[in-house]
CSV table of C-alpha atoms in Angstrom, one decimal:
chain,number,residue,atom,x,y,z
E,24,UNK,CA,14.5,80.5,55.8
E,25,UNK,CA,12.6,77.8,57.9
E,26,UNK,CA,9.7,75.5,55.7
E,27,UNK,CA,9.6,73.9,58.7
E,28,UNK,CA,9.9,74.5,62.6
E,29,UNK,CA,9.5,72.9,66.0
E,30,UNK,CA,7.3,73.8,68.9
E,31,UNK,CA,10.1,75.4,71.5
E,32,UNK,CA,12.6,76.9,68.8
E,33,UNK,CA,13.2,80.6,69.4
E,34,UNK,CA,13.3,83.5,66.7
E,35,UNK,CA,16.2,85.8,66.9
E,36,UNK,CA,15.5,88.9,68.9
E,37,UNK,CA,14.5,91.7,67.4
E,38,UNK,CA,15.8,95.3,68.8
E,39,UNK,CA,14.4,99.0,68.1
E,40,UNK,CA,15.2,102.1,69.7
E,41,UNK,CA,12.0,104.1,70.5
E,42,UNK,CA,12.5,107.2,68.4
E,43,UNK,CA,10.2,110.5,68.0
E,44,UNK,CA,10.6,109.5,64.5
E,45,UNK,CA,9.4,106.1,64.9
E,46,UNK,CA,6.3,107.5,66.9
E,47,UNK,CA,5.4,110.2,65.2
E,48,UNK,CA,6.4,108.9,61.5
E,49,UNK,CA,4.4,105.5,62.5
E,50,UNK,CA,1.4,107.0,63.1
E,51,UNK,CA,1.5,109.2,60.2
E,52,UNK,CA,2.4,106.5,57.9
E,53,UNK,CA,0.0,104.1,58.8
E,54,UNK,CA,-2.4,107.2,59.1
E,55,UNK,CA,-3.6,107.4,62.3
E,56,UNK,CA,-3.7,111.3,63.2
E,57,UNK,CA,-4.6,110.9,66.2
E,58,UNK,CA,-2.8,113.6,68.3
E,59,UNK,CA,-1.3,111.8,71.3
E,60,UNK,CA,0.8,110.2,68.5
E,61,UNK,CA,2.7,112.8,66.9
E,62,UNK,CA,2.5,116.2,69.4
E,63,UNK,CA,3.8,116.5,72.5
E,64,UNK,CA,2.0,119.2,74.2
E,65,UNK,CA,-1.4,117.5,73.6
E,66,UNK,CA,-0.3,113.9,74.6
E,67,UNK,CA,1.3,115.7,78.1
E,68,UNK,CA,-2.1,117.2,78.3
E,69,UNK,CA,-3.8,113.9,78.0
E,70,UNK,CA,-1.8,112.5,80.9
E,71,UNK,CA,1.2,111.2,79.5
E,72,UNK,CA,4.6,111.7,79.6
E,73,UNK,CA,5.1,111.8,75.9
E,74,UNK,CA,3.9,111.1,72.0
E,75,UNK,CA,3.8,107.1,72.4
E,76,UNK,CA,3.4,105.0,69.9
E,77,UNK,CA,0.0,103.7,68.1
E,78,UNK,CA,-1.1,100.1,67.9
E,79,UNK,CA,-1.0,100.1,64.0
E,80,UNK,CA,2.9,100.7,64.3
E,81,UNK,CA,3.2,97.8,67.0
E,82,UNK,CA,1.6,95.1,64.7
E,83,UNK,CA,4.0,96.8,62.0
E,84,UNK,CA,7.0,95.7,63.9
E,85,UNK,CA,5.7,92.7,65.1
E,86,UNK,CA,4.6,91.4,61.6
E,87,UNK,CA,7.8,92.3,61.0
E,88,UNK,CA,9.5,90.9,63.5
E,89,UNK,CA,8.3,87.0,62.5
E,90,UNK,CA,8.8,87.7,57.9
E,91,UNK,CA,12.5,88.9,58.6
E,92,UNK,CA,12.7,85.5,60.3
E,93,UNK,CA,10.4,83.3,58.0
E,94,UNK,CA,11.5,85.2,55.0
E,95,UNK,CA,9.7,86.2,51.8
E,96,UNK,CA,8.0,83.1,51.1
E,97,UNK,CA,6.2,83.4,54.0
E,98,UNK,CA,2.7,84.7,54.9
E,99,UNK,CA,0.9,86.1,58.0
E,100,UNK,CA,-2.8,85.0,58.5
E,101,UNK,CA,-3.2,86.4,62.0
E,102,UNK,CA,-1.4,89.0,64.4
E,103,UNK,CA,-3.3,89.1,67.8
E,104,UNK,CA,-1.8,91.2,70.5
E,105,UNK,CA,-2.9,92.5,74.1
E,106,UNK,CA,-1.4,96.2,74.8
E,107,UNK,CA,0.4,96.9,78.0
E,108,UNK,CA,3.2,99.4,78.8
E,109,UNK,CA,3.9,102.7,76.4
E,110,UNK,CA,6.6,103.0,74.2
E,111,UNK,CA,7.5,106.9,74.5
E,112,UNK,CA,10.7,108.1,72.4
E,113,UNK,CA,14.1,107.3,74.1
E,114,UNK,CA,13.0,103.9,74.8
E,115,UNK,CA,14.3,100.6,73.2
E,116,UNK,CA,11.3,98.3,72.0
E,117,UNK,CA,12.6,94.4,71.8
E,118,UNK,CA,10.6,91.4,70.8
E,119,UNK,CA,11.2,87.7,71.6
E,120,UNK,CA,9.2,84.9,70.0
E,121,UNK,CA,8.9,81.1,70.5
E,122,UNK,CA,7.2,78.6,67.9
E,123,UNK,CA,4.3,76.9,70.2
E,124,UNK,CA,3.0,75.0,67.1
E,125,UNK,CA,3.6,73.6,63.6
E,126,UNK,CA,1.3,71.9,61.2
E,127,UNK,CA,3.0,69.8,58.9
E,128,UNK,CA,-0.1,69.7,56.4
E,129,UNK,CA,-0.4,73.3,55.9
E,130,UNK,CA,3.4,74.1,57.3
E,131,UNK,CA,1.8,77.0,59.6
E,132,UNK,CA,3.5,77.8,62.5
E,133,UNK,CA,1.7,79.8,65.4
E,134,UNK,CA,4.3,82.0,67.6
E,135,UNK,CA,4.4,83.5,70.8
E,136,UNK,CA,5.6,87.0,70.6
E,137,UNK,CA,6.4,89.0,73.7
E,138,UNK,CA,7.6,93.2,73.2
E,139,UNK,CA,9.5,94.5,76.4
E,140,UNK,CA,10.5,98.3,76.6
E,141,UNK,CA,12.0,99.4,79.9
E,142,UNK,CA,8.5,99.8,81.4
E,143,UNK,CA,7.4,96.8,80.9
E,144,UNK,CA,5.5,94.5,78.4
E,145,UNK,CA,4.2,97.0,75.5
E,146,UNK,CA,2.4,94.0,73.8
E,147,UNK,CA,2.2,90.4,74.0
E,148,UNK,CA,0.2,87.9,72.0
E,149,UNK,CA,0.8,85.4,68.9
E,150,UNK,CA,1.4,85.5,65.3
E,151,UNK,CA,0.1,82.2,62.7
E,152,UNK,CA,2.4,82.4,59.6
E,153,UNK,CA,2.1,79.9,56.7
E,154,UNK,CA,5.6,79.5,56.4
E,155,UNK,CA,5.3,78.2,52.6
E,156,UNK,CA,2.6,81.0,51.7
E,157,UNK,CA,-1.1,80.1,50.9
E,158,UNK,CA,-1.9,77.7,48.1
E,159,UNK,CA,-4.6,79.9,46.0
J,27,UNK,CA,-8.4,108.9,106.2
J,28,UNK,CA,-9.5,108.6,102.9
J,29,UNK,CA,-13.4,108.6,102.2
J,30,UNK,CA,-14.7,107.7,99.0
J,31,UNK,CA,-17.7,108.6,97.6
J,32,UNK,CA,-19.9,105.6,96.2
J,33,UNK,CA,-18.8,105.5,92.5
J,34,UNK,CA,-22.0,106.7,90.5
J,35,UNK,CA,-21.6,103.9,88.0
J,36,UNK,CA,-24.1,102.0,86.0
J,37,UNK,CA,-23.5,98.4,84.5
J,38,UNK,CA,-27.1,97.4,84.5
J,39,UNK,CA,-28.2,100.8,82.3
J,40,UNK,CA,-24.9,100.1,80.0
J,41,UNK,CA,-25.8,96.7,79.2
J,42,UNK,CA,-29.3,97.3,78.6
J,43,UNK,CA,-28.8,100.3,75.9
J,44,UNK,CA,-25.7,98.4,74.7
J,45,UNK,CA,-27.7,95.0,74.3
J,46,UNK,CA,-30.3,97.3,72.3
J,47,UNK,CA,-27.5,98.7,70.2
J,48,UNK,CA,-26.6,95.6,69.3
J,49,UNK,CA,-29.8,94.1,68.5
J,50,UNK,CA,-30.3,96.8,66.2
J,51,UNK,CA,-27.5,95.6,63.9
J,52,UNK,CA,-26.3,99.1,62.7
J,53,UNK,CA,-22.7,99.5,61.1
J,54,UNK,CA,-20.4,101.9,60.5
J,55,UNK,CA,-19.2,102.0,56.7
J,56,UNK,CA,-16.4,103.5,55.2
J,57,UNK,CA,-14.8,103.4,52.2
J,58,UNK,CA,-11.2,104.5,51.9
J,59,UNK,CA,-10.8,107.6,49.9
J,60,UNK,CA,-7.7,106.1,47.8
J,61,UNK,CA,-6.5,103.4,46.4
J,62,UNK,CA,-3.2,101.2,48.1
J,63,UNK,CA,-0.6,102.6,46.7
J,64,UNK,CA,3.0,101.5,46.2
J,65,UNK,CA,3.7,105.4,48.0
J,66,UNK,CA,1.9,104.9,51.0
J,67,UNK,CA,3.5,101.2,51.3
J,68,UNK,CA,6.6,102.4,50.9
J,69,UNK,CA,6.8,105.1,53.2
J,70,UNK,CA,5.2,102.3,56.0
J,71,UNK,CA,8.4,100.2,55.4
J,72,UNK,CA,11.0,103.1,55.5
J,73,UNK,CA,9.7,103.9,59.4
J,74,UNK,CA,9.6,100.2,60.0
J,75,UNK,CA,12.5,99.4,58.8
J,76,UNK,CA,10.8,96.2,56.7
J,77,UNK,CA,13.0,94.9,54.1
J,78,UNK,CA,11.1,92.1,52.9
J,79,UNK,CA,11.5,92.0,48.8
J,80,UNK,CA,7.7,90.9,48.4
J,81,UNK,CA,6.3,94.9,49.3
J,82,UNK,CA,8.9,95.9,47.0
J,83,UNK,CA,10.1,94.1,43.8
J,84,UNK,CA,8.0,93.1,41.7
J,85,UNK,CA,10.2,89.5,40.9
J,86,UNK,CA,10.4,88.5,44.3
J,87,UNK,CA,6.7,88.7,44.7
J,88,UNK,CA,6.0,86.9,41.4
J,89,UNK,CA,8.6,83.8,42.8
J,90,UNK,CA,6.6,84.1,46.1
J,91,UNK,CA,3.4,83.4,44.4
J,92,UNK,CA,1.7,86.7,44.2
J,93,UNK,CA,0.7,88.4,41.2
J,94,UNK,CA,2.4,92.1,42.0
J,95,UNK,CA,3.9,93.8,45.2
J,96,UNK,CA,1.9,93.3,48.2
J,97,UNK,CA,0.9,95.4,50.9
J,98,UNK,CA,3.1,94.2,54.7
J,99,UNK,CA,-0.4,92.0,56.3
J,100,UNK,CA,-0.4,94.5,59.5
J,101,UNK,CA,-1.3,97.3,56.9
J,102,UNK,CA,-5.1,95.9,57.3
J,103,UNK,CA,-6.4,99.1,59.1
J,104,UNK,CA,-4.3,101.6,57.2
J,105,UNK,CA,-6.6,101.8,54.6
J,106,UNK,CA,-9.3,102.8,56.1
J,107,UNK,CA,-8.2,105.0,59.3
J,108,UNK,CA,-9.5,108.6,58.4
J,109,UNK,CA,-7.7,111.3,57.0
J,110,UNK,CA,-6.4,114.2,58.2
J,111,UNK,CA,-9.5,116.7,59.1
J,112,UNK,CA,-12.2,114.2,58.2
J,113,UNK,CA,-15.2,114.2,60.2
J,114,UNK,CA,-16.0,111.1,61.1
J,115,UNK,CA,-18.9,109.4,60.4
J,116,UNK,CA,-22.0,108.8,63.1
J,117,UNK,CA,-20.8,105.2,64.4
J,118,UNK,CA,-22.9,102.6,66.5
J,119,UNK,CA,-19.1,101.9,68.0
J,120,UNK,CA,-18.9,105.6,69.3
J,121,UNK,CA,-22.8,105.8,70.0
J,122,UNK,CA,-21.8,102.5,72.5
J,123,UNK,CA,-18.4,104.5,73.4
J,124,UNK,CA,-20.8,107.4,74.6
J,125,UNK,CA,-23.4,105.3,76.7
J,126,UNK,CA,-20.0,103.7,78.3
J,127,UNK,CA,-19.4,107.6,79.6
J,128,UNK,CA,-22.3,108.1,80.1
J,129,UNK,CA,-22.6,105.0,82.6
J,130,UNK,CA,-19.6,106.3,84.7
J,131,UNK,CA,-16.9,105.1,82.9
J,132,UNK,CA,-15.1,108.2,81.4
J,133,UNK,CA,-11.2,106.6,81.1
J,134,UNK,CA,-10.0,104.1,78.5
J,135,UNK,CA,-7.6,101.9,77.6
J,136,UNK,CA,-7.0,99.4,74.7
J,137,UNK,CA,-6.5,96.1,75.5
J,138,UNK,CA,-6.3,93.7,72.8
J,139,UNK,CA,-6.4,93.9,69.1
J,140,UNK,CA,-7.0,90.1,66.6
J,141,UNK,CA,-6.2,90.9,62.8
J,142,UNK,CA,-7.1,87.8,60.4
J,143,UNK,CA,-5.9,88.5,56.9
J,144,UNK,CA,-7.5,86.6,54.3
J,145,UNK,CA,-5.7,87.6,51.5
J,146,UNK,CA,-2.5,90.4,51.0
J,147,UNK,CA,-3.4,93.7,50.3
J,148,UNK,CA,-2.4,94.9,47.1
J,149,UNK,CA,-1.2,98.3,45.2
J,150,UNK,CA,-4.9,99.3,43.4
J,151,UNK,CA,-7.4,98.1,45.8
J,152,UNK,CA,-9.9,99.9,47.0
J,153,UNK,CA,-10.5,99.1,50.6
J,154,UNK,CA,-13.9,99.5,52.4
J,155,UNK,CA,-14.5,98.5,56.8
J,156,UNK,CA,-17.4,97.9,58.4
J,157,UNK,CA,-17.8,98.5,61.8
J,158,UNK,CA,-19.6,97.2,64.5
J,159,UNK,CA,-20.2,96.4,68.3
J,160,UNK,CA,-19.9,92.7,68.9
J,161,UNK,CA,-19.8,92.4,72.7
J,162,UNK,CA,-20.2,93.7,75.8
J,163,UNK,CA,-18.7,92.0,79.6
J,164,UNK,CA,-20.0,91.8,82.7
J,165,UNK,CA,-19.0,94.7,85.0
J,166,UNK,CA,-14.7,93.6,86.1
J,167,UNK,CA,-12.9,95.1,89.2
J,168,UNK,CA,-9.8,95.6,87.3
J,169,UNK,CA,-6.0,97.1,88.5
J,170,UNK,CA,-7.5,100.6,86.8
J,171,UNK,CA,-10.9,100.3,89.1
J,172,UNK,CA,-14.7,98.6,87.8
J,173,UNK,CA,-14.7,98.7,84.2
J,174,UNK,CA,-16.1,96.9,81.5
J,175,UNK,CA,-14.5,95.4,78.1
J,176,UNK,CA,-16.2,96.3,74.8
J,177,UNK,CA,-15.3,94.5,72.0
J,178,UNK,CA,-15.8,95.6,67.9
J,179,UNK,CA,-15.5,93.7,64.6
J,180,UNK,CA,-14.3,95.6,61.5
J,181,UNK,CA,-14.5,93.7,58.7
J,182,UNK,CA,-12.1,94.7,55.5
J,183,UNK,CA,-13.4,94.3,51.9
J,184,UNK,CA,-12.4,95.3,48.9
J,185,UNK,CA,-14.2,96.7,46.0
J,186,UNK,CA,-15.7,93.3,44.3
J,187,UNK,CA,-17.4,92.8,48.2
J,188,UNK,CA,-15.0,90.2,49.2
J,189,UNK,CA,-13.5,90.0,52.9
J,190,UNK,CA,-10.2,90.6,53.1
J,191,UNK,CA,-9.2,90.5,56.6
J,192,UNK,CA,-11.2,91.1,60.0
J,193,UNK,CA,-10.2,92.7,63.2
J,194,UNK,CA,-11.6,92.5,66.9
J,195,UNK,CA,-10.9,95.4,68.8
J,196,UNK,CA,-11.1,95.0,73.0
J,197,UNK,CA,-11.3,98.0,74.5
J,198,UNK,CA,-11.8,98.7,78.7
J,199,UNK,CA,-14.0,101.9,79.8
J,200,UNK,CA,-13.1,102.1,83.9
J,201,UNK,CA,-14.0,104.5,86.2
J,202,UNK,CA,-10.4,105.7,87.3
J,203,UNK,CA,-9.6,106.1,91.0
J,204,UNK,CA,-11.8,103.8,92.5
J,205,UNK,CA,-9.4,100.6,92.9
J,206,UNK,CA,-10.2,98.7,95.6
J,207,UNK,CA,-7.8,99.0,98.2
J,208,UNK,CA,-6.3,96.0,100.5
C-alpha cells in the first residue's frame, strides 16, 4: 500500500469482462432504472446495439480501480471522467492509470485513468486520492 | 448528390431562455426516500467486485479512521437517483433539456461527469441533491454535427444541511446528421 508515490509510476491494470450482469446488475444496484441499461429490446430501439452500461457503474470501477491499488487507508476526494465508447456485454472493460502528481504535505496523489473496451476509450479522466485518508 | 436542407436550429433563442432559466435560480430538490444502508452497499460491491475491508467490516474502518462502514465514494449519486416508477419531479435541468429540443437539438450524449466527495457516505444518512443549470456554451460544430454543452451542478447533503459531495454534469444536445462534410 503506497503512503507515498511519484509522478510517472503506473498502477496495475485493472481487467473486467463486460457482462449482461455487470450492465444490467450495475445499473440496478446503483439504481438507475433507466431502461437502455437493463432491457434489450428498448436500448435496440433507442439505437444501440445492446443494454450498455451506466456512468454510475463506470465511476464504480474506476473508484475501484485506484482503492484496490492505494488500499484501505486511502480516500477518494474527486473522480472526474469524460464518456466515450459503450461498453455493451461481451466486451472486456480495462483501465490503466499513471500518478501525474503527489503532494507530500497532504500525501494526495492525482491520477490519470484511461478505460479501453474493444471500441475504444469508454471513459478517461483523473482520480485525487489522499493516500493517508483525510485528517478530520 | 446529397442536398441538405438548412438545419432549423436556434442557438441565439437557446441561450436567451437558458440565460433566463438561470437567472431565475430555480432548483430541483430531492430527498432520497431511504436511508444508506449497509444492503444497498453491499449489493453495489458484489457487481463491482470491490473488496475493500472499509465498506465492509466494521474494524477495518475503525483502524482507517472512520467511525463505521462507509459507503465506496462513487456511491455519491446513488442515493438520490429515483426509484423505480417515480415520477420525477418538475426540474429547471429538464425545463433547459426541453428548450435544447426545442431549439433543434433533439440527440444527446453525455460527455463528462466531476464528483467531489467531501466526506464518505455512511450506513444511516439521509441523503438529499439539489439540482441546477450552471452553464450553457456557445453553439460547437462537433464530430456528431452543431451542438451545444450544458452543464448542471448537483449538490449532495445530508440531513443536518451539510454538503457532502458535488457533481458537474456536461451534457451535448446536437442536431444529428448535419456534420460538416470535407
Amino acid at each position: 500500500m503506497p503512503t507515498e508515490c511519484e509522478p510517472g509510476q503506473t498502477l496495475p491494470e485493472m481487467t473486467i469482462p463486460v457482462t449482461a450482469t455487470l450492465v444490467a446488475g450495475g445499473a440496478i444496484a446503483t439504481r438507475d432504472w433507466s431502461l437502455v441499461h437493463h432491457d434489450t429490446a428498448a436500448a435496440e430501439a433507442a439505437g444501440t446495439q445492446d443494454i450498455f452500461m451506466n456512468i454510475l457503474t463506470t465511476n464504480g470501477l474506476i473508484g475501484r480501480f485506484v482503492t484496490d491499488w492505494a488500499g484501505p487507508q486511502a480516500e477518494l476526494t474527486d473522480v472526474s471522467i469524460r464518456l466515450g465508447a459503450p461498453n455493451f456485454p461481451g466486451d472486456t472493460f480495462s483501465v490503466t492509470g499513471t500518478v501525474s502528481e503527489f503532494d507530500e504535505e497532504s500525501a494526495s496523489a492525482l491520477i490519470e485513468v484511461t478505460g479501453t473496451n474493444g471500441i475504444g476509450t469508454h471513459a478517461s479522466g483523473h482520480v485525487r486520492v489522499a493516500l493517508q485518508g483525510r485528517k478530520r | 448528390m446529397t442536398v441538405t436542407t438548412e438545419p432549423k436550429i436556434d442557438p441565439e433563442g437557446a441561450s436567451r431562455r437558458i440565460a433566463e432559466l438561470i437567472a431565475a435560480g430555480r432548483a430541483r430538490h430531492y430527498r432520497a426516500r431511504d436511508r444508506v444502508s449497509t444492503a444497498t452497499i453491499n449489493t453495489l460491491l458484489d457487481v463491482l467486485g470491490d473488496r475493500n475491508p472499509v465498506y465492509t467490516d466494521e474494524a477495518a474502518a475503525k483502524q482507517h479512521g472512520h467511525d463505521s462502514v462507509i459507503a465506496p465514494a462513487t456511491s455519491l449519486q446513488v442515493w438520490t437517483m429515483n426509484c423505480l416508477g417515480e415520477e420525477a419531479t418538475a426540474s429547471p435541468v429538464d425545463a433547459a433539456y426541453d428548450i435544447l429540443r426545442d431549439c433543434g437539438f433533439p440527440s444527446v450524449v453525455a460527455v463528462n461527469s466531476e464528483q467531489h466527495y467531501d466526506r464518505p457516505i455512511v450506513p444511516g444518512d439521509l441523503i438529499s441533491s439539489t439540482e441546477t443549470v450552471e452553464e450553457l456554451s456557445e453553439l460547437k460544430q462537433t464530430g456528431l454535427g452543431p451542438g451545444m454543452f450544458i452543464t448542471t451542478l448537483f449538490v449532495f447533503r445530508d440531513e443536518e444541511g451539510d454538503q457532502v459531495g458535488t457533481m458537474r454534469f456536461r451534457t451535448l444536445w446536437y442536431a444529428a446528421g448535419q456534420k460538416k462534410e470535407d
